Amino acid sequence: MLGRLLGGRMLQYVMLIVVILVLNFMLPRAMPGTPLAFLAGEDVGLMTTEQREEVMAQHGLDRPLPHQFARYMGNLLQGDFGYSFQQRRPITDILMERLPWTLLLAGANLVLTTIIGVLVGAVAAWRRGGRADAGLLATFVFMAAMPSFWIGMILVAVFAAQLGWFPVYGAYSTYAGLTGWERIVDIGRHLVLPLTSLVFISVSSVFFTMRYSMLSVLREDYISMARAKGVPERLVKYRHAMRNALLPVLTIFMLNLGFIFSGAVVIETVFAYPGIGRLLFQAVLTRDYPVLQATFLLITMTVIIANIVADLLYPLFDPRVRVR
Amino acid sequence: MTAALQVRNLSAEYSTSTGVVRAVHDVSFELRRGETLGLIGESGCGKTTIGQALLNNLEAPGRIAGGQVMLGDIDLLSLSGKALRRTRWDRIAMVPQSAMHALNPVYRVGDQIAEAIELHTSATHQAALARARELLDMVGVDPGRARDYPHQFSGGMRQRVAIAMALSCEPEVLICDEATTGLDVLTEAQVIGALRDMQRAFELSIIMISHDLHMIGRVSDRIAIMYAGRLVEVAPAEDVRTDPRHPYTQGLLSAVPALTAEPQHLEPIPGLVPDLRHLPPGCRFAPRCPFAIDECDHDIPPLIETVPGAQGDRRLVACIRDGDLVGKQSA
Amino acid sequence: MPKENSRVAEYWELLRANRIAVVGLGLLVFFALLAIVAPFIVPFDPDELVGAPFQRPSSVHLLGTNDVGQDIFSELLVGARVSLLIGLLAAMVSIGVGCVVGLVAGYFGGRIDSALMRLVDMVLVIPFLPLMILLAAYLGPSFWNLILVIGLLTWAQPARIIRSQVLSIKTRGFVEAGRAIGTPVAVILRQHVLPGVIPLALSQFVIAASQSILIEASLSFLGLGDPVTKSWGTILFYAQARGAFLTDAWLWWVVPPGLLITLVVAGFAFSGLALEEVADPKLRSR
Ligand SMILES: Nc1ncnc2c1ncn2[C@@H]1O[C@H](COP(=O)(O)OP(=O)(O)OP(=O)(O)O)[C@@H](O)[C@H]1O
Ligand SMILES: [Mg+2]
């Protein structure tokens, strides 16, 4: 029943996952030269032919492509993302260490962005055409126009370097040995600036969606009807208009996830925040291709899973798509 | 006997980027207790605007530009805020033109009807819901469906739900804006039947807005005919059918086929409804009127009492040639 | 044709009456002029080492010098060209693909439509910056790779918007009627579809340009920009790498490039909003 409703979408997600996996598998192998450099990261040039062949065999690179793909998939299914020759550690360990920080940053951002964007967007729509609306519109256009990393740099320059209110980089004070409540405060203080930058760049899309959707809901007949039957203005706005205007925001919420991870990559780089995004950046710098690919895979999978969850939750908010 | 509703010099307008559109201009009429008054006119002549204005519920960019809507000795147009919210729906309610869209898609219909009851009485939610189910039953909707959402109903049923919602506080006056437009003949008959029953049960006075002359002719006691924001004629329904006085009413009748008669010669009214932003100076119908004389372009003809028709009831017409034309045209 | 003229005149009138449009177009004209004249008015060659590194602003070096002694002010002026060019070219790719997909999907409908829209939905879900980073890392940073990667990963949204416009044009009946009497596709497209699509495509182009400029800045900031030409993003990459934002230098090395990016992007965004309003009367304030 539920399956039928989601059938089309699910198929799409599965297809997307397959495309991403194949892309990830093929990229290093389709590049000119030996895939060894991309996959093993060894100094291929320094090896003898025998050594090279030995490493190739060790990674199964001498087998036909379908074999290689099967092995690749098998490893992934066991949660094995491969090995980073740069860091000399299994990639899965690295990812697990980084993931919580990105989830913290992205999750907090998602919550804040949604609350702020929805409330301010609704207010702008309620004051359509007025000064407040025009001012908010211009403000949010400018906010969306600012490069995320630049916001981060400015915030660091002002609030960390000049004023010293917040730490300059990282997610926690290393070697301070903080525990319990102190540790939480410490992590919170480290989170403020990166989170602010991320909210700064991602809140606009929620704002614009909410404003537009609220404007169209306010034109609906059921709003006029609610007023006619005596619903006080405050309830008209919150009970009758808000609930409907939120539906498109839920959809943009899903699209936003990809955007938030993109933003996180850049912001984490500015703040040397030890999350997945910074890992991706470091992998680019050091040409650590296996890590690069694993990170990309993890981000994409997270986004797709979040999309699936959002799809499953949507009917809770909109009776029209609920299965009878 | 006093009127259920007394409308005096009502005007309403919309401000648009190209200027102010006066959609309703100096309209006066009365709605008698227990009667059904049909309000009829071409699309865009201002019927819906009157309907919304009667409830003092015009949405921006529309606004009331003047006049009074007397409910007993209360002028609805002078009320605002809480007083307005309390009176409206309690004493005067409406089924909006797009009853299809008048229900909030994310709430159950029972709750939406109950909401109105809770706002106007001290009923608990349970009691209000029970009443909502009764009302649904009365308009011919299975009360068990109170738990359904609007999208689960057909168009005709949503129309009935809207009627049930309008009747939820047992108002004295009900305005039905195109309550049956878009319904098939059978459903239309059922909806009108339901309205009739309600009228008897609640001693309702109804204003039926439509551009369907047949339907209006069948259900109304009296009919008000509107043209370009003004009333041009008000008369008993029978008189309108047999003895229309205003040239526009006559044109309207000869443009509509009678269901019963033999093959007829239909004559559309030549010309178009004027743009409300660029109205002719005098009678608004003059440019399309076959009987227009020079004087018609001078002043707006007032809606005044004229010779009673066969029904013997008062009738009003807004035409300076009324006296000359009596008896000449109706043949 | 007088009809075309009056339509253009009407757009122009609406644009002029729109304060947002005036601000946006004003900004764009300013930056276009800057990009054109920059090489002729720069005080120094931005690639030459013209002084001691890390200088504070002075009458010679208006915004000081960077870590290797290049004049920051000159870098900024010339950077306008790179940022604008990459933004516009990437937007062209994006809108080109978006238009073709949107037109084909909307016009032919049926299976082609649902297949293309599936594709669009998929592309929209992918987190684009990580994918761009992946591709840029493999393909190697270069001017054209940058444009292709940005363009090919941002066409989905415009495609969707243009498709829905085509669908709404189709409901007016000209298209079906034309097809029924055997009017060639090209003629139907030119006479009935394109006039409705072009204003929208234009507004989408402007919006895509603003996004492309931002993406280019991000990629350059991550060290994946074109290594040959220096864009504003590249300047910030070096400012970050040399820790400029931890010293006073943030005022003249970090603030100006970001401000310029913001102004250009806002210029495009404002123009896009205004064009969208003109193309879609529903959005007009009244
Ligand atoms: N929101 C609005 N803004 C501007 N003008 C409006 C608005 N709503 C209505 N009008 C104008 O007011 C006039 C009367 O409209 P109204 O909806 O009352 O007509 P109507 O008689 O109910 O027509 P219909 O039979 O089509 O429902 C029309 O000329 C219309 O153009
Ligand atoms: Mg109407």
PDB file of N, CA, C and O and ligand atoms in Angstrom, chain B residues 14-16 21 23 41-50 59-62 97 177-178 211 276, ligand 1:
ATOM      1  N   TYR B  14     -12.332  48.037  -6.046  1.00  0.00           N
ATOM      2  CA  TYR B  14     -11.027  47.376  -6.008  1.00  0.00           C
ATOM      3  C   TYR B  14      -9.989  48.362  -6.506  1.00  0.00           C
ATOM      4  O   TYR B  14     -10.202  49.027  -7.517  1.00  0.00           O
ATOM      5  N   SER B  15      -8.882  48.472  -5.803  1.00  0.00           N
ATOM      6  CA  SER B  15      -7.809  49.298  -6.359  1.00  0.00           C
ATOM      7  C   SER B  15      -6.842  48.394  -7.101  1.00  0.00           C
ATOM      8  O   SER B  15      -6.353  47.416  -6.564  1.00  0.00           O
ATOM      9  N   THR B  16      -6.614  48.719  -8.371  1.00  0.00           N
ATOM     10  CA  THR B  16      -5.705  47.932  -9.200  1.00  0.00           C
ATOM     11  C   THR B  16      -4.614  48.848  -9.717  1.00  0.00           C
ATOM     12  O   THR B  16      -4.674  50.066  -9.527  1.00  0.00           O
ATOM     13  N   VAL B  21     -11.461  50.255  -9.570  1.00  0.00           N
ATOM     14  CA  VAL B  21     -12.624  49.662 -10.215  1.00  0.00           C
ATOM     15  C   VAL B  21     -13.779  49.692  -9.224  1.00  0.00           C
ATOM     16  O   VAL B  21     -13.708  49.061  -8.166  1.00  0.00           O
ATOM     17  N   ALA B  23     -16.801  48.191  -8.418  1.00  0.00           N
ATOM     18  CA  ALA B  23     -17.520  46.999  -8.858  1.00  0.00           C
ATOM     19  C   ALA B  23     -18.979  47.014  -8.419  1.00  0.00           C
ATOM     20  O   ALA B  23     -19.822  46.372  -9.024  1.00  0.00           O
ATOM     21  N   GLY B  41     -27.125  38.549 -13.017  1.00  0.00           N
ATOM     22  CA  GLY B  41     -26.416  39.474 -13.895  1.00  0.00           C
ATOM     23  C   GLY B  41     -25.290  38.753 -14.606  1.00  0.00           C
ATOM     24  O   GLY B  41     -24.906  37.647 -14.228  1.00  0.00           O
ATOM     25  N   GLU B  42     -24.755  39.427 -15.637  1.00  0.00           N
ATOM     26  CA  GLU B  42     -23.693  38.798 -16.416  1.00  0.00           C
ATOM     27  C   GLU B  42     -22.423  38.645 -15.577  1.00  0.00           C
ATOM     28  O   GLU B  42     -22.258  39.335 -14.565  1.00  0.00           O
ATOM     29  N   SER B  43     -21.538  37.796 -16.038  1.00  0.00           N
ATOM     30  CA  SER B  43     -20.267  37.587 -15.350  1.00  0.00           C
ATOM     31  C   SER B  43     -19.509  38.913 -15.240  1.00  0.00           C
ATOM     32  O   SER B  43     -19.424  39.669 -16.193  1.00  0.00           O
ATOM     33  N   GLY B  44     -18.995  39.191 -14.040  1.00  0.00           N
ATOM     34  CA  GLY B  44     -18.188  40.387 -13.856  1.00  0.00           C
ATOM     35  C   GLY B  44     -18.990  41.620 -13.493  1.00  0.00           C
ATOM     36  O   GLY B  44     -18.438  42.711 -13.363  1.00  0.00           O
ATOM     37  N   CYS B  45     -20.314  41.493 -13.307  1.00  0.00           N
ATOM     38  CA  CYS B  45     -21.120  42.681 -13.036  1.00  0.00           C
ATOM     39  C   CYS B  45     -21.079  43.061 -11.560  1.00  0.00           C
ATOM     40  O   CYS B  45     -21.588  44.099 -11.174  1.00  0.00           O
ATOM     41  N   GLY B  46     -20.491  42.201 -10.703  1.00  0.00           N
ATOM     42  CA  GLY B  46     -20.319  42.595  -9.309  1.00  0.00           C
ATOM     43  C   GLY B  46     -21.139  41.802  -8.308  1.00  0.00           C
ATOM     44  O   GLY B  46     -21.253  42.201  -7.152  1.00  0.00           O
ATOM     45  N   LYS B  47     -21.651  40.654  -8.702  1.00  0.00           N
ATOM     46  CA  LYS B  47     -22.520  39.878  -7.808  1.00  0.00           C
ATOM     47  C   LYS B  47     -21.746  39.365  -6.594  1.00  0.00           C
ATOM     48  O   LYS B  47     -22.170  39.537  -5.453  1.00  0.00           O
ATOM     49  N   THR B  48     -20.603  38.739  -6.868  1.00  0.00           N
ATOM     50  CA  THR B  48     -19.808  38.206  -5.766  1.00  0.00           C
ATOM     51  C   THR B  48     -19.353  39.331  -4.846  1.00  0.00           C
ATOM     52  O   THR B  48     -19.326  39.190  -3.624  1.00  0.00           O
ATOM     53  N   THR B  49     -19.007  40.456  -5.453  1.00  0.00           N
ATOM     54  CA  THR B  49     -18.559  41.593  -4.651  1.00  0.00           C
ATOM     55  C   THR B  49     -19.666  42.029  -3.691  1.00  0.00           C
ATOM     56  O   THR B  49     -19.409  42.291  -2.513  1.00  0.00           O
ATOM     57  N   ILE B  50     -20.915  42.098  -4.178  1.00  0.00           N
ATOM     58  CA  ILE B  50     -22.028  42.430  -3.280  1.00  0.00           C
ATOM     59  C   ILE B  50     -22.111  41.406  -2.165  1.00  0.00           C
ATOM     60  O   ILE B  50     -22.191  41.758  -0.979  1.00  0.00           O
ATOM     61  N   GLU B  59     -11.927  41.098   0.635  1.00  0.00           N
ATOM     62  CA  GLU B  59     -10.489  40.948   0.841  1.00  0.00           C
ATOM     63  C   GLU B  59      -9.759  41.987   0.001  1.00  0.00           C
ATOM     64  O   GLU B  59     -10.213  42.342  -1.080  1.00  0.00           O
ATOM     65  N   ALA B  60      -8.631  42.473   0.510  1.00  0.00           N
ATOM     66  CA  ALA B  60      -7.825  43.405  -0.261  1.00  0.00           C
ATOM     67  C   ALA B  60      -7.520  42.766  -1.617  1.00  0.00           C
ATOM     68  O   ALA B  60      -7.350  41.550  -1.679  1.00  0.00           O
ATOM     69  N   PRO B  61      -7.458  43.520  -2.688  1.00  0.00           N
ATOM     70  CA  PRO B  61      -7.517  44.978  -2.776  1.00  0.00           C
ATOM     71  C   PRO B  61      -8.928  45.544  -2.773  1.00  0.00           C
ATOM     72  O   PRO B  61      -9.099  46.716  -3.090  1.00  0.00           O
ATOM     73  N   GLY B  62      -9.921  44.742  -2.424  1.00  0.00           N
ATOM     74  CA  GLY B  62     -11.276  45.279  -2.418  1.00  0.00           C
ATOM     75  C   GLY B  62     -11.581  46.024  -1.131  1.00  0.00           C
ATOM     76  O   GLY B  62     -10.975  45.764  -0.094  1.00  0.00           O
ATOM     77  N   GLN B  97     -18.829  31.460  -3.674  1.00  0.00           N
ATOM     78  CA  GLN B  97     -18.907  31.063  -5.089  1.00  0.00           C
ATOM     79  C   GLN B  97     -18.141  29.775  -5.348  1.00  0.00           C
ATOM     80  O   GLN B  97     -18.602  28.895  -6.040  1.00  0.00           O
ATOM     81  N   ASP B 177     -23.725  32.114  -3.178  1.00  0.00           N
ATOM     82  CA  ASP B 177     -23.107  32.650  -4.388  1.00  0.00           C
ATOM     83  C   ASP B 177     -22.853  31.505  -5.360  1.00  0.00           C
ATOM     84  O   ASP B 177     -21.961  30.699  -5.144  1.00  0.00           O
ATOM     85  N   GLU B 178     -23.626  31.442  -6.400  1.00  0.00           N
ATOM     86  CA  GLU B 178     -23.478  30.385  -7.401  1.00  0.00           C
ATOM     87  C   GLU B 178     -23.428  29.016  -6.718  1.00  0.00           C
ATOM     88  O   GLU B 178     -22.567  28.204  -7.020  1.00  0.00           O
ATOM     89  N   HIS B 211     -25.972  33.417 -12.447  1.00  0.00           N
ATOM     90  CA  HIS B 211     -26.274  33.990 -13.752  1.00  0.00           C
ATOM     91  C   HIS B 211     -27.191  33.049 -14.534  1.00  0.00           C
ATOM     92  O   HIS B 211     -27.405  33.211 -15.711  1.00  0.00           O
ATOM     93  N   LEU B 276     -15.437  48.411 -16.273  1.00  0.00           N
ATOM     94  CA  LEU B 276     -15.850  49.190 -15.101  1.00  0.00           C
ATOM     95  C   LEU B 276     -14.964  50.407 -14.858  1.00  0.00           C
ATOM     96  O   LEU B 276     -15.295  51.267 -14.060  1.00  0.00           O
TER      97      LEU B 276
HETATM   98  N1  LIG D   1      -9.458  41.098  -6.567  1.00  0.00           N
HETATM   99  C1  LIG D   1      -9.891  41.924  -7.537  1.00  0.00           C
HETATM  100  N2  LIG D   1      -9.076  42.887  -8.012  1.00  0.00           N
HETATM  101  C2  LIG D   1      -9.505  43.716  -8.974  1.00  0.00           C
HETATM  102  N3  LIG D   1     -10.696  43.675  -9.543  1.00  0.00           N
HETATM  103  C3  LIG D   1     -11.557  42.728  -9.121  1.00  0.00           C
HETATM  104  C4  LIG D   1     -11.186  41.804  -8.106  1.00  0.00           C
HETATM  105  N4  LIG D   1     -12.223  40.979  -7.883  1.00  0.00           N
HETATM  106  C5  LIG D   1     -13.200  41.378  -8.736  1.00  0.00           C
HETATM  107  N5  LIG D   1     -12.791  42.432  -9.477  1.00  0.00           N
HETATM  108  C6  LIG D   1     -13.586  43.121 -10.490  1.00  0.00           C
HETATM  109  O1  LIG D   1     -14.817  43.451  -9.947  1.00  0.00           O
HETATM  110  C7  LIG D   1     -15.847  43.220 -10.880  1.00  0.00           C
HETATM  111  C8  LIG D   1     -16.918  42.384 -10.242  1.00  0.00           C
HETATM  112  O2  LIG D   1     -16.426  41.112  -9.904  1.00  0.00           O
HETATM  113  P1  LIG D   1     -17.328  40.001  -9.258  1.00  0.00           P
HETATM  114  O3  LIG D   1     -16.465  38.863  -8.891  1.00  0.00           O
HETATM  115  O4  LIG D   1     -18.120  40.609  -8.166  1.00  0.00           O
HETATM  116  O5  LIG D   1     -18.262  39.591 -10.478  1.00  0.00           O
HETATM  117  P2  LIG D   1     -19.411  38.504 -10.540  1.00  0.00           P
HETATM  118  O6  LIG D   1     -20.626  39.212 -10.958  1.00  0.00           O
HETATM  119  O7  LIG D   1     -19.453  37.715  -9.304  1.00  0.00           O
HETATM  120  O8  LIG D   1     -18.919  37.609 -11.763  1.00  0.00           O
HETATM  121  P3  LIG D   1     -19.075  36.039 -11.961  1.00  0.00           P
HETATM  122  O9  LIG D   1     -20.448  35.774 -12.463  1.00  0.00           O
HETATM  123  O10 LIG D   1     -18.066  35.741 -13.025  1.00  0.00           O
HETATM  124  O11 LIG D   1     -18.774  35.389 -10.663  1.00  0.00           O
HETATM  125  C9  LIG D   1     -15.225  42.569 -12.090  1.00  0.00           C
HETATM  126  O12 LIG D   1     -15.170  43.523 -13.113  1.00  0.00           O
HETATM  127  C10 LIG D   1     -13.851  42.206 -11.656  1.00  0.00           C
HETATM  128  O13 LIG D   1     -12.959  42.470 -12.713  1.00  0.00           O
END
